[in-house]
Amino acid sequence: LLGQEQKEREGGTQSGGKSGEGDAQTRTAFVRVDVAQLPFVEGSFDAIHAGAALHCWPSLEESIREVFRVLKKGGRFYASTFKVGGWNGCILPGLRRTSFFYFESKEELQKYLLAAGFSKVDVRQEGQGCLIAKAIK
């Protein structure tokens, strides 16, 4: 989802959904891209959200580095994903790296975010199998 300012910076079109209050209207566009090769210039976004998504990224390290690259200085990355052993054993250690990547611990996810360059990283666990992360560039 891109706001109008972002679309203009990236040379996008003026099409998309409309929302607004009174006379003010904001246009947005939904785009589908490869997170490991984001088609945006460095420092384009204030924030990025990846809800229940990190475990689906086939190139996890490259993708996190790309998120870092396109965030502005001070930009925030919010993400949620799954942990090995969560959900009453549905996520088994033997399936850790097939088409999905399940983290062993919140510390492991924190390590990936710090390695990508994020300076402030907070990862917490919710229940048995959900990890919630906030990282600041």
PDB file of C-alpha atoms in Angstrom:
ATOM      1  CA  LEU A   1       0.000   0.000   0.000  1.00  0.00           C
ATOM      2  CA  LEU A   2       1.546   3.279  -1.093  1.00  0.00           C
ATOM      3  CA  GLY A   3       0.382   6.769  -0.232  1.00  0.00           C
ATOM      4  CA  GLN A   4       0.264   9.551  -2.847  1.00  0.00           C
ATOM      5  CA  GLU A   5       3.577  11.123  -1.838  1.00  0.00           C
ATOM      6  CA  GLN A   6       5.341   7.776  -2.236  1.00  0.00           C
ATOM      7  CA  LYS A   7       3.717   7.093  -5.616  1.00  0.00           C
ATOM      8  CA  GLU A   8       4.851  10.466  -6.972  1.00  0.00           C
ATOM      9  CA  ARG A   9       8.404   9.885  -5.718  1.00  0.00           C
ATOM     10  CA  GLU A  10       8.477   6.480  -7.438  1.00  0.00           C
ATOM     11  CA  GLY A  11       6.890   7.775 -10.657  1.00  0.00           C
ATOM     12  CA  GLY A  12       3.624   5.905 -10.088  1.00  0.00           C
ATOM     13  CA  THR A  13       0.257   6.686 -11.589  1.00  0.00           C
ATOM     14  CA  GLN A  14      -2.567   8.598 -10.004  1.00  0.00           C
ATOM     15  CA  SER A  15      -4.940   5.627  -9.991  1.00  0.00           C
ATOM     16  CA  GLY A  16      -6.041   3.773  -6.908  1.00  0.00           C
ATOM     17  CA  GLY A  17      -8.600   3.889  -4.150  1.00  0.00           C
ATOM     18  CA  LYS A  18      -9.751   7.163  -2.642  1.00  0.00           C
ATOM     19  CA  SER A  19     -10.306   8.057   0.950  1.00  0.00           C
ATOM     20  CA  GLY A  20     -10.589  11.371   2.626  1.00  0.00           C
ATOM     21  CA  GLU A  21     -12.483  13.813   4.756  1.00  0.00           C
ATOM     22  CA  GLY A  22     -14.258  16.882   3.418  1.00  0.00           C
ATOM     23  CA  ASP A  23     -12.498  18.282   0.358  1.00  0.00           C
ATOM     24  CA  ALA A  24      -9.174  16.614   1.118  1.00  0.00           C
ATOM     25  CA  GLN A  25      -8.612  13.338  -0.717  1.00  0.00           C
ATOM     26  CA  THR A  26      -5.725  10.922  -0.462  1.00  0.00           C
ATOM     27  CA  ARG A  27      -5.018   8.382  -3.172  1.00  0.00           C
ATOM     28  CA  THR A  28      -3.405   5.061  -2.468  1.00  0.00           C
ATOM     29  CA  ALA A  29      -2.195   2.145  -4.560  1.00  0.00           C
ATOM     30  CA  PHE A  30      -1.693  -1.498  -3.725  1.00  0.00           C
ATOM     31  CA  VAL A  31       1.419  -3.078  -5.201  1.00  0.00           C
ATOM     32  CA  ARG A  32       2.681  -6.659  -5.183  1.00  0.00           C
ATOM     33  CA  VAL A  33       6.461  -6.994  -5.247  1.00  0.00           C
ATOM     34  CA  ASP A  34       9.290  -9.370  -4.358  1.00  0.00           C
ATOM     35  CA  VAL A  35      10.389  -8.301  -0.877  1.00  0.00           C
ATOM     36  CA  ALA A  36      13.959  -9.412  -1.658  1.00  0.00           C
ATOM     37  CA  GLN A  37      14.087  -6.949  -4.587  1.00  0.00           C
ATOM     38  CA  LEU A  38      11.949  -3.959  -3.686  1.00  0.00           C
ATOM     39  CA  PRO A  39      11.508  -1.537  -6.625  1.00  0.00           C
ATOM     40  CA  PHE A  40      11.793   1.590  -4.480  1.00  0.00           C
ATOM     41  CA  VAL A  41      14.613   4.053  -3.921  1.00  0.00           C
ATOM     42  CA  GLU A  42      16.594   4.014  -0.702  1.00  0.00           C
ATOM     43  CA  GLY A  43      14.922   5.846   2.168  1.00  0.00           C
ATOM     44  CA  SER A  44      11.423   5.863   0.656  1.00  0.00           C
ATOM     45  CA  PHE A  45       9.226   4.807   3.577  1.00  0.00           C
ATOM     46  CA  ASP A  46       8.500   5.992   7.103  1.00  0.00           C
ATOM     47  CA  ALA A  47       7.206   2.570   8.124  1.00  0.00           C
ATOM     48  CA  ILE A  48       6.704  -0.948   6.771  1.00  0.00           C
ATOM     49  CA  HIS A  49       4.418  -3.623   8.180  1.00  0.00           C
ATOM     50  CA  ALA A  50       4.718  -7.350   7.470  1.00  0.00           C
ATOM     51  CA  GLY A  51       1.862  -9.067   9.280  1.00  0.00           C
ATOM     52  CA  ALA A  52       2.236 -12.836   9.663  1.00  0.00           C
ATOM     53  CA  ALA A  53       4.646 -12.800   6.749  1.00  0.00           C
ATOM     54  CA  LEU A  54       8.341 -13.272   7.624  1.00  0.00           C
ATOM     55  CA  HIS A  55       8.013 -17.042   7.785  1.00  0.00           C
ATOM     56  CA  CYS A  56       6.899 -17.009   4.113  1.00  0.00           C
ATOM     57  CA  TRP A  57       9.852 -15.021   2.757  1.00  0.00           C
ATOM     58  CA  PRO A  58      12.067 -17.431   0.758  1.00  0.00           C
ATOM     59  CA  SER A  59      15.125 -15.141   1.028  1.00  0.00           C
ATOM     60  CA  LEU A  60      14.781 -14.011   4.616  1.00  0.00           C
ATOM     61  CA  GLU A  61      18.125 -12.238   5.128  1.00  0.00           C
ATOM     62  CA  GLU A  62      18.032 -10.455   1.756  1.00  0.00           C
ATOM     63  CA  SER A  63      14.427  -9.429   2.337  1.00  0.00           C
ATOM     64  CA  ILE A  64      15.096  -7.921   5.754  1.00  0.00           C
ATOM     65  CA  ARG A  65      18.051  -6.007   4.272  1.00  0.00           C
ATOM     66  CA  GLU A  66      15.753  -4.658   1.527  1.00  0.00           C
ATOM     67  CA  VAL A  67      13.215  -3.501   4.094  1.00  0.00           C
ATOM     68  CA  PHE A  68      16.035  -1.728   5.928  1.00  0.00           C
ATOM     69  CA  ARG A  69      17.267  -0.132   2.667  1.00  0.00           C
ATOM     70  CA  VAL A  70      13.925   1.407   1.698  1.00  0.00           C
ATOM     71  CA  LEU A  71      13.147   2.773   5.163  1.00  0.00           C
ATOM     72  CA  LYS A  72      13.995   6.383   5.963  1.00  0.00           C
ATOM     73  CA  LYS A  73      16.426   7.079   8.799  1.00  0.00           C
ATOM     74  CA  GLY A  74      14.384   6.553  11.940  1.00  0.00           C
ATOM     75  CA  GLY A  75      11.861   4.479   9.956  1.00  0.00           C
ATOM     76  CA  ARG A  76      10.042   1.662  11.677  1.00  0.00           C
ATOM     77  CA  PHE A  77       9.531  -1.948  10.672  1.00  0.00           C
ATOM     78  CA  TYR A  78       6.714  -3.892  12.323  1.00  0.00           C
ATOM     79  CA  ALA A  79       6.417  -7.632  11.761  1.00  0.00           C
ATOM     80  CA  SER A  80       4.831 -10.762  13.090  1.00  0.00           C
ATOM     81  CA  THR A  81       5.767 -14.361  12.379  1.00  0.00           C
ATOM     82  CA  PHE A  82       5.755 -17.839  13.862  1.00  0.00           C
ATOM     83  CA  LYS A  83       8.000 -19.799  16.185  1.00  0.00           C
ATOM     84  CA  VAL A  84       9.007 -23.460  16.154  1.00  0.00           C
ATOM     85  CA  GLY A  85       6.934 -25.495  18.593  1.00  0.00           C
ATOM     86  CA  GLY A  86       4.048 -23.076  18.643  1.00  0.00           C
ATOM     87  CA  TRP A  87       0.419 -23.876  18.087  1.00  0.00           C
ATOM     88  CA  ASN A  88       0.502 -27.114  20.105  1.00  0.00           C
ATOM     89  CA  GLY A  89       3.259 -28.651  18.009  1.00  0.00           C
ATOM     90  CA  CYS A  90       1.820 -27.856  14.583  1.00  0.00           C
ATOM     91  CA  ILE A  91       5.053 -26.087  13.665  1.00  0.00           C
ATOM     92  CA  LEU A  92       7.613 -28.835  14.034  1.00  0.00           C
ATOM     93  CA  PRO A  93      11.386 -28.346  14.233  1.00  0.00           C
ATOM     94  CA  GLY A  94      11.902 -30.698  11.243  1.00  0.00           C
ATOM     95  CA  LEU A  95       9.933 -28.320   9.029  1.00  0.00           C
ATOM     96  CA  ARG A  96      11.946 -25.282  10.083  1.00  0.00           C
ATOM     97  CA  ARG A  97      13.318 -24.492   6.623  1.00  0.00           C
ATOM     98  CA  THR A  98      11.295 -25.951   3.794  1.00  0.00           C
ATOM     99  CA  SER A  99       9.049 -23.438   2.107  1.00  0.00           C
ATOM    100  CA  PHE A 100       8.595 -21.672   5.437  1.00  0.00           C
ATOM    101  CA  PHE A 101      11.024 -20.427   8.073  1.00  0.00           C
ATOM    102  CA  TYR A 102      10.016 -20.770  11.699  1.00  0.00           C
ATOM    103  CA  PHE A 103      12.202 -19.075  14.285  1.00  0.00           C
ATOM    104  CA  GLU A 104      13.664 -21.009  17.196  1.00  0.00           C
ATOM    105  CA  SER A 105      13.294 -18.042  19.545  1.00  0.00           C
ATOM    106  CA  LYS A 106      12.629 -14.333  19.755  1.00  0.00           C
ATOM    107  CA  GLU A 107      16.408 -13.864  20.107  1.00  0.00           C
ATOM    108  CA  GLU A 108      16.949 -15.476  16.702  1.00  0.00           C
ATOM    109  CA  LEU A 109      14.559 -13.019  15.024  1.00  0.00           C
ATOM    110  CA  GLN A 110      16.257 -10.165  16.872  1.00  0.00           C
ATOM    111  CA  LYS A 111      19.633 -11.371  15.548  1.00  0.00           C
ATOM    112  CA  TYR A 112      18.389 -11.218  11.927  1.00  0.00           C
ATOM    113  CA  LEU A 113      17.034  -7.693  12.380  1.00  0.00           C
ATOM    114  CA  LEU A 114      20.228  -6.426  14.015  1.00  0.00           C
ATOM    115  CA  ALA A 115      22.350  -8.064  11.289  1.00  0.00           C
ATOM    116  CA  ALA A 116      20.365  -6.150   8.645  1.00  0.00           C
ATOM    117  CA  GLY A 117      21.372  -2.867  10.331  1.00  0.00           C
ATOM    118  CA  PHE A 118      18.442  -1.984  12.563  1.00  0.00           C
ATOM    119  CA  SER A 119      19.636  -0.104  15.652  1.00  0.00           C
ATOM    120  CA  LYS A 120      16.725  -0.615  18.029  1.00  0.00           C
ATOM    121  CA  VAL A 121      14.976  -3.971  17.991  1.00  0.00           C
ATOM    122  CA  ASP A 122      12.243  -5.252  20.273  1.00  0.00           C
ATOM    123  CA  VAL A 123      10.851  -8.768  19.805  1.00  0.00           C
ATOM    124  CA  ARG A 124       8.252 -10.261  22.096  1.00  0.00           C
ATOM    125  CA  GLN A 125       6.463 -13.577  22.123  1.00  0.00           C
ATOM    126  CA  GLU A 126       2.676 -13.797  22.247  1.00  0.00           C
ATOM    127  CA  GLY A 127       1.312 -17.157  23.320  1.00  0.00           C
ATOM    128  CA  GLN A 128       3.225 -20.280  22.307  1.00  0.00           C
ATOM    129  CA  GLY A 129       3.961 -19.513  18.694  1.00  0.00           C
ATOM    130  CA  CYS A 130       3.687 -15.874  17.656  1.00  0.00           C
ATOM    131  CA  LEU A 131       6.594 -13.403  17.545  1.00  0.00           C
ATOM    132  CA  ILE A 132       5.966  -9.660  17.270  1.00  0.00           C
ATOM    133  CA  ALA A 133       8.837  -7.407  16.225  1.00  0.00           C
ATOM    134  CA  LYS A 134       9.437  -3.652  16.116  1.00  0.00           C
ATOM    135  CA  ALA A 135      12.695  -2.425  14.614  1.00  0.00           C
ATOM    136  CA  ILE A 136      13.940   1.130  14.053  1.00  0.00           C
ATOM    137  CA  LYS A 137      16.462   2.142  11.400  1.00  0.00           C
TER     138      LYS A 137
END
